[in-house]
Tab-separated table of C-alpha atoms in Angstrom:
chain	number	residue	atom	x	y	z
N	737	MET	CA	-0.027	0.077	0.018
N	738	SER	CA	1.452	3.366	-1.119
N	739	GLU	CA	0.839	6.672	0.723
N	740	LYS	CA	0.207	9.520	-1.570
N	741	LYS	CA	2.595	12.563	-0.484
N	742	PRO	CA	0.961	15.983	-0.185
N	743	SER	CA	1.893	18.029	-2.949
N	744	GLN	CA	3.991	21.072	-2.682
N	745	PRO	CA	2.041	24.141	-3.372
N	746	GLN	CA	3.167	25.521	-6.798
N	747	LEU	CA	3.571	29.175	-7.973
N	748	PRO	CA	1.338	30.330	-10.868
N	749	PRO	CA	3.362	30.383	-14.557
N	750	ILE	CA	5.139	33.477	-15.079
N	751	SER	CA	2.537	33.897	-18.158
N	752	ALA	CA	-0.114	33.997	-15.615
N	753	ILE	CA	1.318	37.359	-13.834
N	754	ASP	CA	-1.004	40.294	-14.792
N	755	THR	CA	1.377	42.800	-16.714
N	756	PRO	CA	-0.004	46.272	-17.755
N	757	SER	CA	-0.289	47.126	-21.332
N	758	LEU	CA	2.790	48.765	-22.750
N	759	ARG	CA	0.683	51.425	-24.383
N	760	ALA	CA	0.115	52.969	-21.049
N	761	TYR	CA	3.700	54.249	-21.043
N	762	GLU	CA	3.808	55.724	-24.521
N	763	SER	CA	4.121	59.350	-23.717
N	764	TRP	CA	6.110	59.309	-20.429
N	765	PHE	CA	9.832	60.736	-20.037
N	766	GLU	CA	12.191	58.098	-21.521
N	767	TYR	CA	15.837	57.413	-20.132
N	768	PRO	CA	17.723	54.752	-22.029
N	769	ILE	CA	20.045	52.294	-20.322
N	770	ARG	CA	22.627	49.611	-21.348
N	771	VAL	CA	23.252	46.969	-18.646
N	772	GLN	CA	26.878	47.077	-17.908
N	773	PRO	CA	28.646	44.383	-15.669
N	774	HIS	CA	28.399	46.405	-12.666
N	775	HIS	CA	24.727	46.451	-12.880
N	776	THR	CA	24.605	42.774	-12.691
N	777	GLU	CA	24.700	39.730	-10.258
N	778	TYR	CA	27.280	36.869	-11.052
N	779	ALA	CA	25.200	35.028	-13.531
N	780	GLY	CA	24.666	38.196	-15.679
N	781	VAL	CA	21.058	39.122	-14.485
N	782	VAL	CA	20.444	42.651	-13.153
N	783	TRP	CA	20.701	42.885	-9.728
N	784	HIS	CA	17.536	44.201	-7.916
N	785	GLY	CA	18.959	47.528	-6.401
N	786	SER	CA	20.173	48.629	-9.932
N	787	TYR	CA	16.744	48.934	-11.207
N	788	ILE	CA	15.990	51.438	-8.325
N	789	ALA	CA	19.316	53.398	-9.243
N	790	TRP	CA	18.029	53.569	-12.895
N	791	MET	CA	14.846	55.022	-11.796
N	792	GLU	CA	16.406	57.761	-9.571
N	793	GLU	CA	18.546	58.789	-12.753
N	794	ALA	CA	15.514	58.761	-14.934
N	795	ARG	CA	13.827	61.117	-12.383
N	796	ILE	CA	16.747	63.341	-12.134
N	797	GLU	CA	16.878	63.621	-15.883
N	798	CYS	CA	13.419	64.235	-16.131
N	799	LEU	CA	13.479	67.063	-13.829
N	800	ARG	CA	16.590	68.357	-15.601
N	801	SER	CA	14.393	68.272	-18.931
N	802	ILE	CA	12.095	70.774	-17.388
N	803	GLY	CA	14.824	73.283	-16.063
N	804	ILE	CA	15.306	71.658	-12.426
N	805	GLU	CA	18.793	70.734	-11.580
N	806	PHE	CA	19.057	68.765	-8.689
N	807	ALA	CA	22.054	70.905	-7.617
N	808	ASP	CA	19.895	73.907	-7.492
N	809	LEU	CA	17.337	72.434	-5.119
N	810	VAL	CA	20.267	71.369	-2.873
N	811	ALA	CA	21.604	74.875	-2.957
N	812	LEU	CA	17.930	76.160	-1.870
N	813	GLY	CA	18.227	73.825	1.078
N	814	CYS	CA	15.854	71.189	-0.136
N	815	ASP	CA	16.466	67.303	-0.493
N	816	LEU	CA	14.027	64.718	-1.985
N	817	PRO	CA	14.490	61.540	-0.273
N	818	VAL	CA	12.495	58.481	-0.975
N	819	VAL	CA	9.753	57.667	1.587
N	820	GLU	CA	7.812	55.158	-0.116
N	821	LEU	CA	8.919	52.438	-2.830
N	822	SER	CA	6.895	49.783	-4.590
N	823	ILE	CA	8.317	47.633	-7.180
N	824	GLN	CA	7.188	44.708	-9.306
N	825	TYR	CA	9.748	42.620	-11.218
N	826	HIS	CA	7.844	41.192	-14.287
N	827	ARG	CA	10.989	39.614	-16.336
N	828	SER	CA	14.781	39.799	-15.635
N	829	VAL	CA	17.005	42.163	-17.464
N	830	GLN	CA	20.311	40.530	-18.518
N	831	LEU	CA	23.892	41.906	-19.090
N	832	GLY	CA	24.305	43.597	-22.543
N	833	MET	CA	20.764	44.383	-23.246
N	834	ALA	CA	19.467	47.865	-23.834
N	835	VAL	CA	16.263	48.891	-21.941
N	836	VAL	CA	14.433	52.308	-21.536
N	837	VAL	CA	13.367	53.704	-17.827
N	838	LYS	CA	9.888	55.621	-18.664
N	839	THR	CA	8.858	57.867	-15.818
N	840	ARG	CA	6.175	60.093	-15.190
N	841	MET	CA	5.017	62.424	-11.997
N	842	ALA	CA	2.028	60.909	-11.039
N	843	GLU	CA	1.023	63.692	-8.503
N	844	VAL	CA	1.891	66.335	-6.066
N	845	THR	CA	0.143	66.369	-2.521
N	846	GLY	CA	1.481	68.957	-0.483
N	847	VAL	CA	5.129	68.109	-0.252
N	848	ARG	CA	4.724	64.534	-1.202
N	849	ILE	CA	5.781	63.759	-4.959
N	850	ASN	CA	4.411	60.725	-6.612
N	851	TRP	CA	6.391	59.144	-9.475
N	852	ASP	CA	5.391	56.138	-11.660
N	853	TYR	CA	7.863	53.901	-13.561
N	854	ALA	CA	8.294	51.233	-16.113
N	855	ILE	CA	11.254	49.708	-17.312
N	856	ALA	CA	10.840	48.138	-20.811
N	857	SER	CA	12.553	46.890	-23.906
N	858	ILE	CA	13.561	49.462	-26.309
N	859	ASP	CA	11.304	48.445	-28.946
N	860	GLY	CA	8.384	48.295	-26.498
N	861	GLU	CA	7.501	44.709	-26.593
N	862	GLN	CA	8.616	43.683	-23.312
N	863	LEU	CA	7.885	44.900	-19.719
N	864	TYR	CA	10.582	44.052	-17.230
N	865	VAL	CA	9.683	46.401	-14.235
N	866	THR	CA	6.887	48.562	-12.995
N	867	ALA	CA	7.413	50.866	-9.789
N	868	LYS	CA	5.869	53.658	-7.605
N	869	VAL	CA	7.994	55.931	-5.634
N	870	THR	CA	7.107	58.834	-3.242
N	871	LEU	CA	9.481	61.444	-2.358
N	872	VAL	CA	8.893	64.400	0.282
N	873	ALA	CA	10.732	67.680	0.237
N	874	LEU	CA	12.946	67.749	3.261
N	875	ASP	CA	14.462	70.926	4.623
N	876	ARG	CA	18.473	69.891	4.510
N	877	GLU	CA	19.463	72.236	7.342
N	878	ARG	CA	16.888	71.452	9.880
N	879	GLY	CA	16.415	67.774	8.791
N	880	LYS	CA	12.626	68.219	9.004
N	881	ILE	CA	9.862	67.808	6.131
N	882	MET	CA	9.395	71.395	4.722
N	883	PRO	CA	5.750	73.048	5.021
N	884	GLN	CA	5.596	73.520	1.325
N	885	LEU	CA	7.743	73.027	-1.848
N	886	PRO	CA	9.827	75.833	-2.844
N	887	ALA	CA	7.772	78.235	-5.397
N	888	SER	CA	10.437	77.821	-8.025
N	889	PHE	CA	10.241	74.326	-7.912
N	890	LYS	CA	6.525	73.891	-7.582
N	891	ASP	CA	6.141	75.912	-10.735
N	892	ALA	CA	8.608	73.619	-12.716
N	893	LEU	CA	6.678	70.710	-11.416
N	894	ALA	CA	3.667	71.952	-13.037
N	895	LYS	CA	4.994	71.696	-16.413
N	896	VAL	CA	5.425	68.069	-15.703
N	897	SER	CA	1.963	67.547	-14.408
N	898	ALA	CA	0.895	69.450	-17.364
N	899	LEU	CA	2.424	66.656	-19.815
N	900	PRO	CA	0.062	64.027	-21.072
N	901	LYS	CA	-0.296	60.907	-19.020
């Protein structure tokens, strides 16, 4: 008489993971990346933290594209630390691949600035990562959250929020 062993719980196949349509990201700011060895783990797969660094680079370049230099914010005594991060990995990116980090400012609520991200293939056929990041304006000298965004920064952010989403 043979006993049946309880079956191990199985994860759903990768194809069952719900991924958003790539069309949703067409009008976002784009920042191209070529995967270098220092972005990867030993097997040539991008290390999970590299995606976060790429998202920050894209956000800084998006701000620069509307006339906001991060160094100018620092000179005003303002910093923008990440206070919340949510990331979903859909597919891995490999050494040598070219991808594009797409980003947009989703909304500004007081001194909280929410950004959306998608990391996709250059041809737009594959979605690798989606993420959301929340920043908060911090008074660098006092180390406390600012009561409001600096006026020049707020005016420049209005340009980003006016872009098509």
